[in-house]
Coordinates of N, CA and C in Angstrom, one line a residue:
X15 N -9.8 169.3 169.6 CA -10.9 169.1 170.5 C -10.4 168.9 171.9
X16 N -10.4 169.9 172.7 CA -10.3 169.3 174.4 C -11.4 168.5 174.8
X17 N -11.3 168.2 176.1 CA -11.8 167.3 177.0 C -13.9 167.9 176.9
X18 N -14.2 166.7 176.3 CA -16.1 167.3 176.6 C -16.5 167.2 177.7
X19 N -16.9 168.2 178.1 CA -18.2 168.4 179.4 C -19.7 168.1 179.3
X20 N -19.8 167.1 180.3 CA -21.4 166.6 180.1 C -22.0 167.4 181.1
X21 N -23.2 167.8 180.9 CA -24.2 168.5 181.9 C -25.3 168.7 181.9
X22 N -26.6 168.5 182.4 CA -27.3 169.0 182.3 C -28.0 170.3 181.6
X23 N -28.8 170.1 180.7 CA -29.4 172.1 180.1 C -30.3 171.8 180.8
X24 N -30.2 173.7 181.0 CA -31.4 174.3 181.3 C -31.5 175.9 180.5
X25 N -32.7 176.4 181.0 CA -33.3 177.3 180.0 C -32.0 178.2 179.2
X26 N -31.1 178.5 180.1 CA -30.1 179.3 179.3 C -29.1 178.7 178.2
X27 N -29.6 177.6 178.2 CA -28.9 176.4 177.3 C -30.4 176.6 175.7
X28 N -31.0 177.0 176.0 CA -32.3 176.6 174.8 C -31.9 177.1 173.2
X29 N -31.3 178.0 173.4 CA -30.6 178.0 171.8 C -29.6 177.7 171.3
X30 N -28.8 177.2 172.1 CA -27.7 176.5 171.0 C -28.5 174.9 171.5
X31 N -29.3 174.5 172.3 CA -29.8 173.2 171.7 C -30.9 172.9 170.6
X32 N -31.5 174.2 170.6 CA -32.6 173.8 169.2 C -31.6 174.2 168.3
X33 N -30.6 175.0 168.0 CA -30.0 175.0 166.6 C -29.0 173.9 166.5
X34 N -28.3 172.9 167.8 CA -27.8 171.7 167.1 C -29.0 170.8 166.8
X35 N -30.3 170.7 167.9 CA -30.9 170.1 167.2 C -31.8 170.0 165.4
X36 N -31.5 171.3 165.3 CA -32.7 171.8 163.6 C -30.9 170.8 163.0
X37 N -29.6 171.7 163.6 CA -28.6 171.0 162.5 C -28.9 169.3 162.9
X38 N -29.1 168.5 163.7 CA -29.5 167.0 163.4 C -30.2 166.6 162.5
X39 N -31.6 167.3 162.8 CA -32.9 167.0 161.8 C -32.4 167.6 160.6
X40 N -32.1 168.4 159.8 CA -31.6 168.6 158.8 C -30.2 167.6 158.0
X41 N -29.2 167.3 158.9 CA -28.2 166.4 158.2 C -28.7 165.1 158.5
X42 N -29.3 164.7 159.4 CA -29.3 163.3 159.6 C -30.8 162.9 159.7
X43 N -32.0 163.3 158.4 CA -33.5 163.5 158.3 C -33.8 161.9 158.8
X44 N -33.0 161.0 158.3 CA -33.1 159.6 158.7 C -33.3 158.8 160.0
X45 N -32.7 159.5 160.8 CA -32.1 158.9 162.2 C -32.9 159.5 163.2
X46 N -34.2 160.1 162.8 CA -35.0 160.8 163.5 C -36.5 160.8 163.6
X47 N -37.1 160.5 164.1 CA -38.8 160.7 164.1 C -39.7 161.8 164.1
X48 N -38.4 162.7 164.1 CA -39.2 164.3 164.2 C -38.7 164.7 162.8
X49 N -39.6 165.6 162.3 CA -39.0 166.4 160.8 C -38.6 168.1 161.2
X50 N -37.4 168.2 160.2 CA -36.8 170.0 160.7 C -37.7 170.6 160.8
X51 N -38.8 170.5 159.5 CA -39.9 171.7 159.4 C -40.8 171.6 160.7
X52 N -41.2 170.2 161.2 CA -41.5 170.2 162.7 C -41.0 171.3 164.0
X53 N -39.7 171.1 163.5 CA -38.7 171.6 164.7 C -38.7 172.9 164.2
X54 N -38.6 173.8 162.9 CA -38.6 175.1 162.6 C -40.0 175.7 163.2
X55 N -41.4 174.8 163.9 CA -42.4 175.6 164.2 C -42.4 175.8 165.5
X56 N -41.4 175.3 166.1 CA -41.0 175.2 167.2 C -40.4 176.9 167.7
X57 N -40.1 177.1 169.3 CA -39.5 178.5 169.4 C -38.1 178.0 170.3
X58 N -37.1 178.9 170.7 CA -36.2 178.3 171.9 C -36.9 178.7 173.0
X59 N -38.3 179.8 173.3 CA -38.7 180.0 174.8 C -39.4 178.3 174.8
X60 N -40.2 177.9 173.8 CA -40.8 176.9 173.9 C -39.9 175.2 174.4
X61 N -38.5 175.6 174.1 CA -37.3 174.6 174.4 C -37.2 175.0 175.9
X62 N -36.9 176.6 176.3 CA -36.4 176.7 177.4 C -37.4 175.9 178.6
X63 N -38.6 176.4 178.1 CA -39.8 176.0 179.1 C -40.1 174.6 179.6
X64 N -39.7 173.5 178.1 CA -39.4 172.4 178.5 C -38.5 171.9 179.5
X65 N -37.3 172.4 178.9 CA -36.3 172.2 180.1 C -36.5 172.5 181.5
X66 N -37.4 173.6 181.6 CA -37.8 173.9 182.9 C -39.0 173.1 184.0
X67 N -39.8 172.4 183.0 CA -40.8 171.5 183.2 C -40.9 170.2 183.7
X68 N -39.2 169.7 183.0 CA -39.1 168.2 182.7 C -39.1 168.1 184.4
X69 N -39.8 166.7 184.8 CA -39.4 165.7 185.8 C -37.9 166.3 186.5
X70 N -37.7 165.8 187.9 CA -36.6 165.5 188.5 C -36.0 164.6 187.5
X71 N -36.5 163.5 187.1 CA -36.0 162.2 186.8 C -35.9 162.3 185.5
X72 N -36.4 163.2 184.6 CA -36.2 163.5 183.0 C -35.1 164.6 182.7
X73 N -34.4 164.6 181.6 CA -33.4 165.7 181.1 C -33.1 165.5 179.6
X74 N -32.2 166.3 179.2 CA -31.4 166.6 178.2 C -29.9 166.7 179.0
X75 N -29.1 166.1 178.2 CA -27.9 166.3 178.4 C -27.1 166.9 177.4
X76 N -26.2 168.0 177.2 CA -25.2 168.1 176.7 C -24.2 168.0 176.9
X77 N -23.1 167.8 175.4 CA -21.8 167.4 175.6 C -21.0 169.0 175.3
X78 N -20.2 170.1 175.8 CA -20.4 170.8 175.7 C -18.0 170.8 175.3
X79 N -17.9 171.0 173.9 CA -16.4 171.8 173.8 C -16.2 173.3 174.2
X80 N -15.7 173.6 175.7 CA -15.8 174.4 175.9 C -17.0 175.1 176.1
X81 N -17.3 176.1 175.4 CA -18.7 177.2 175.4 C -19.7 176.6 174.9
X82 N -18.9 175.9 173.7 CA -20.0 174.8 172.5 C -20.9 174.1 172.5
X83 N -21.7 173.8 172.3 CA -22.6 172.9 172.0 C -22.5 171.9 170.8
X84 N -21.9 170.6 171.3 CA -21.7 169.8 170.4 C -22.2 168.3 170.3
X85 N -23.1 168.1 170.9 CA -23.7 166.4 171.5 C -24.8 166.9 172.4
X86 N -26.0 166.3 172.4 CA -26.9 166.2 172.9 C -27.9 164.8 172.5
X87 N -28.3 164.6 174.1 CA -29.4 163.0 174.5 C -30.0 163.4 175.4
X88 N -31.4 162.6 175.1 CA -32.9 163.3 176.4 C -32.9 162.1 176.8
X89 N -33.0 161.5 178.2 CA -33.8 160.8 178.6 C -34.8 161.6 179.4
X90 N -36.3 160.0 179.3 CA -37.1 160.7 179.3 C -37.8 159.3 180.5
X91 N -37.9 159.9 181.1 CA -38.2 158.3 182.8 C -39.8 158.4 182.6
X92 N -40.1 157.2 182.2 CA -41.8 157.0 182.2 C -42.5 157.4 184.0
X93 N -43.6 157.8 183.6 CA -44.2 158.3 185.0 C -45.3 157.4 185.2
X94 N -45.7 156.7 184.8 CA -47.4 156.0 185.1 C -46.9 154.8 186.1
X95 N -47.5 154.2 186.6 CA -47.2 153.5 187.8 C -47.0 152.1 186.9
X96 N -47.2 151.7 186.5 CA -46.7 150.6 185.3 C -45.6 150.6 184.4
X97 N -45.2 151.8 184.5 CA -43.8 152.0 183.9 C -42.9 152.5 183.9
X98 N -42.6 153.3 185.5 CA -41.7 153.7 186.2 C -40.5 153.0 186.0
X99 N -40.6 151.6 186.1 CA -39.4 151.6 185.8 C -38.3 151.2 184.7
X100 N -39.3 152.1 183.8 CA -38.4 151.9 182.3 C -38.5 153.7 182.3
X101 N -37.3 153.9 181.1 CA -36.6 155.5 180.8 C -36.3 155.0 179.3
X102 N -36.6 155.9 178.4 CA -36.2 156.4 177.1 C -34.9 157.1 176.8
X103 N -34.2 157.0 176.1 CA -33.2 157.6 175.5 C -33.7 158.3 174.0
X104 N -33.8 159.3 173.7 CA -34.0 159.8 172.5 C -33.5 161.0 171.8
X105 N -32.8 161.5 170.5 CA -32.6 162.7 169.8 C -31.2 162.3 170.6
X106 N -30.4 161.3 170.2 CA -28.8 161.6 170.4 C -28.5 162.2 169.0
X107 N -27.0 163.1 169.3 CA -27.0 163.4 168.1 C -25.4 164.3 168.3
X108 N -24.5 164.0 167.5 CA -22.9 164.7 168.2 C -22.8 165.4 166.7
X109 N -22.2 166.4 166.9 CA -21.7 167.6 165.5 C -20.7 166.5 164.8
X110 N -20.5 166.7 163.3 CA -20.3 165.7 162.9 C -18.6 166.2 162.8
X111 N -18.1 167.2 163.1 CA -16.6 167.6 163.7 C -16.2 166.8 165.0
X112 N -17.4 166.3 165.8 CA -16.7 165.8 166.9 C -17.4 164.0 167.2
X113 N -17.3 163.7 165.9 CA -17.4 162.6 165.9 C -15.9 161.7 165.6
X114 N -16.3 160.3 165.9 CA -15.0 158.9 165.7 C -14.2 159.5 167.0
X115 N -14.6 160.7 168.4 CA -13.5 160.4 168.8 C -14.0 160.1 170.4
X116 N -14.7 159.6 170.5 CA -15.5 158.9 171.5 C -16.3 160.1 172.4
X117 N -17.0 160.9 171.7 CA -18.2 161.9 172.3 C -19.7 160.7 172.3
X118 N -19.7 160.8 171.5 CA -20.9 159.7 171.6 C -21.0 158.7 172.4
X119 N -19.9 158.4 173.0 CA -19.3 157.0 173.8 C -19.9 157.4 175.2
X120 N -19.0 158.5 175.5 CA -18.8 159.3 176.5 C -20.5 159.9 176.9
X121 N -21.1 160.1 175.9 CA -22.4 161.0 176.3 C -23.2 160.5 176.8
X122 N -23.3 158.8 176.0 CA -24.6 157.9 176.6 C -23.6 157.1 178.2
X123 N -22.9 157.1 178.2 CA -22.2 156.7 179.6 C -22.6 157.8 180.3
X124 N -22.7 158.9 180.5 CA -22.7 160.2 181.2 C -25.0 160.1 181.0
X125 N -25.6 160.1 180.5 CA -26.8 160.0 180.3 C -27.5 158.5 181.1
X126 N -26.7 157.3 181.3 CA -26.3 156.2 181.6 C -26.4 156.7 182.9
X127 N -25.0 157.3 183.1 CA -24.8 157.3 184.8 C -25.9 157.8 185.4
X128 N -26.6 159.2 184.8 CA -27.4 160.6 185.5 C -28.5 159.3 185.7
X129 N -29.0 158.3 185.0 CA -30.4 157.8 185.2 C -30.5 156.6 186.1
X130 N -29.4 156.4 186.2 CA -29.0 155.3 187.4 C -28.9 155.4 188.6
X131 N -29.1 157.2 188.5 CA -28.9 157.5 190.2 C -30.1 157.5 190.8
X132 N -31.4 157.4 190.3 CA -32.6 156.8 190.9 C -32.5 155.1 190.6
X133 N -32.6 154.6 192.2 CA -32.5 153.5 192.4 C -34.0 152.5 191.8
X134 N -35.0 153.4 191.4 CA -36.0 152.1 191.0 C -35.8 152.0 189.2
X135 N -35.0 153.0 188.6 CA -34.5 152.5 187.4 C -34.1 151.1 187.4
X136 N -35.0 150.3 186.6 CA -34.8 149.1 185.7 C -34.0 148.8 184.4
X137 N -34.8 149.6 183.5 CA -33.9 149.4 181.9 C -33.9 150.4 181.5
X138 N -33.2 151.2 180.4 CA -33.3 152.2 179.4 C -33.7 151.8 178.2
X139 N -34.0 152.4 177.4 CA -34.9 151.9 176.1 C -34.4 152.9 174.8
X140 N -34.2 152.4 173.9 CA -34.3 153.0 172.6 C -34.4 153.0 171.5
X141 N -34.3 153.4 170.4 CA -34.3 152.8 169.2 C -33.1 153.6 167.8
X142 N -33.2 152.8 167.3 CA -32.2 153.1 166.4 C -31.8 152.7 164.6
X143 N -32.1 153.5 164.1 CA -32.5 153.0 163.0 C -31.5 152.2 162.0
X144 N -31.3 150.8 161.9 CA -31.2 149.6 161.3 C -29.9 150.1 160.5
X145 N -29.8 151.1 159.8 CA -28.8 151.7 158.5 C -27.7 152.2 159.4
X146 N -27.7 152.4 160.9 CA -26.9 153.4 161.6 C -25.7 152.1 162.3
X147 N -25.2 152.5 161.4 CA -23.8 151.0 162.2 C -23.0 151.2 163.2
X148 N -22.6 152.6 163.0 CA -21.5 153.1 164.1 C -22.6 153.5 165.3
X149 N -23.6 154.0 165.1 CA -24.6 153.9 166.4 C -25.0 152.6 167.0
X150 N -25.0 151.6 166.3 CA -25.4 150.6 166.8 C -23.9 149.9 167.7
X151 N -23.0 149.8 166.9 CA -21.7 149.6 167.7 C -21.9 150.4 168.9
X152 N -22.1 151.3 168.8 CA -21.8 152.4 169.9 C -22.4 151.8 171.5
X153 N -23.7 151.4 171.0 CA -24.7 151.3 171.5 C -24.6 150.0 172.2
X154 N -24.0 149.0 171.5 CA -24.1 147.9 171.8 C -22.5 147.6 173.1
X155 N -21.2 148.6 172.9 CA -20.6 148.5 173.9 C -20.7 149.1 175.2
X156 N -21.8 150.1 174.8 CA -22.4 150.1 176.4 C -23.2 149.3 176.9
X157 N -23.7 148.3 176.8 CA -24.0 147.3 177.0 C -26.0 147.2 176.5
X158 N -26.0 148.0 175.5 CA -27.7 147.6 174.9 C -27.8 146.4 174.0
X159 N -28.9 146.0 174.1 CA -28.7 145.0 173.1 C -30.3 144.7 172.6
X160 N -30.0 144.2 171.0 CA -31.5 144.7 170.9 C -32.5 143.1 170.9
X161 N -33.9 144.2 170.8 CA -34.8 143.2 171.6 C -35.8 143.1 170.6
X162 N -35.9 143.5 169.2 CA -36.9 143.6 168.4 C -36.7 144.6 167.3
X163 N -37.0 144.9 166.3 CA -37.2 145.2 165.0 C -38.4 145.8 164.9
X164 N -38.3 147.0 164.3 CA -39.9 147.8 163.9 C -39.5 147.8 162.4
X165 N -40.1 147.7 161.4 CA -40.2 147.6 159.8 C -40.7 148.8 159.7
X166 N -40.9 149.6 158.7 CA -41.1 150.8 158.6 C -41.3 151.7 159.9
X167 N -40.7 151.7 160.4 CA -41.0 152.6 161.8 C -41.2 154.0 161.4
X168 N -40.3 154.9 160.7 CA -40.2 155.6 160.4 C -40.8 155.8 158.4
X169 N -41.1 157.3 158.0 CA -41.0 157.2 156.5 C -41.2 158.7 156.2
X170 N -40.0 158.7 155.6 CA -39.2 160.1 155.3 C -39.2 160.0 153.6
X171 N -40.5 161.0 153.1 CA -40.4 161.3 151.5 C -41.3 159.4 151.2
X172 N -40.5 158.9 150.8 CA -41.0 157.8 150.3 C -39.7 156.6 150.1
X173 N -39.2 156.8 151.5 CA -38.6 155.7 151.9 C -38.6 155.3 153.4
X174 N -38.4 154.5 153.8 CA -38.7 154.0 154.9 C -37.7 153.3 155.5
X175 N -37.9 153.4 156.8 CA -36.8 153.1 157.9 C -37.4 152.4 158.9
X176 N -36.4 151.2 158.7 CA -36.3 150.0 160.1 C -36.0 151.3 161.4
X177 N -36.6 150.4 162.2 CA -35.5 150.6 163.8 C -35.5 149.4 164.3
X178 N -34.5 149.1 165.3 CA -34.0 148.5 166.0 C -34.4 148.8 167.5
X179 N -35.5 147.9 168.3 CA -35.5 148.6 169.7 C -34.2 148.0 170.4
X180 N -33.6 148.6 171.4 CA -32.7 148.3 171.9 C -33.1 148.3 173.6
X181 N -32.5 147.4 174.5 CA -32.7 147.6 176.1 C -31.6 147.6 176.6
X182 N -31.4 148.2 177.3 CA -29.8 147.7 178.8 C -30.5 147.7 180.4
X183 N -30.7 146.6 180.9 CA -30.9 146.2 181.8 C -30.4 146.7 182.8
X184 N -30.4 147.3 183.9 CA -29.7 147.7 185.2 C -29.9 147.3 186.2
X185 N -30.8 146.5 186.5 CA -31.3 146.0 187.8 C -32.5 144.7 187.8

């Protein structure tokens, strides 16, 4: 694995991010609030278009080996005047080849930095589902820490999933 590049997608980026993202929702059905078959009715013009819509202050980030597509995180910066100054993190998710060697580390630091450059950011926000340990480590050395417990948050077939809300404070 060489050195990952983080960047910004845009529209030319829309198919290798819906196909790492169908490969998330399909290997990791747990760790997610969206379902594949959700995502299969989905198009990549309908990805690109997103990408082209989002906010100044909203994105998707990729972590890119080389040409690849191998890590991807959305934040998503609340807009209503009551809650500008909170932002979401959601749909992290690194190819499971380029995991344990600090892409994940590296992605939400790099997703971290990009949202920090607007100065009326407050906290980032997320959640994470309870069973995910190496995400929660992950999570918790960038400095999140959690703030509350959702009990069935999720329910996939006929089992059900904690999350974890998590906050990091910046100002």
């Amino acid at each position: 694995m060489g050195e990952i590049e983080f960047r910004r997608l845009n529209e030319s980026d829309a198919a290798a991010y819906w196909n790492l993202r169908y490969e998330a929702l399909e290997r990791e059905p747990l760790a997610f609030g969206r379902a594949a078959e959700e995502h299969r009715a989905t198009t990549v013009e309908e990805t690109a278009t997103r990408f082209r819509e989002y906010p100044e202050d909203s994105f998707t980030l990729g972590g890119f080996d080389g040409d690849v597509l191998v890590g991807i995180a959305t934040f998503i910066r609340e807009q209503g005047l009551k809650e500008r100054h909170k932002g979401h993190i959601y749909g992290v998710y690194v190819s499971a080849a380029h995991r344990q060697r600090g892409c994940g580390r590296e992605m939400i630091a790099a997703v971290v930095s990009k949202a920090k450059e607007d100065v009326t950011l407050e906290q980032i926000l997320l959640a994470v589902g309870t069973f995910q340990e190496a995400a929660m480590r992950m999570y918790r050395k960038a400095g999140f820490e959690v703030y509350g417990t959702e009990p069935r948050a999720l329910k996939v077939g006929s089992r059900y999933v904690d999350e974890h809300h998590m906050i990091l404070r910046i100002r």
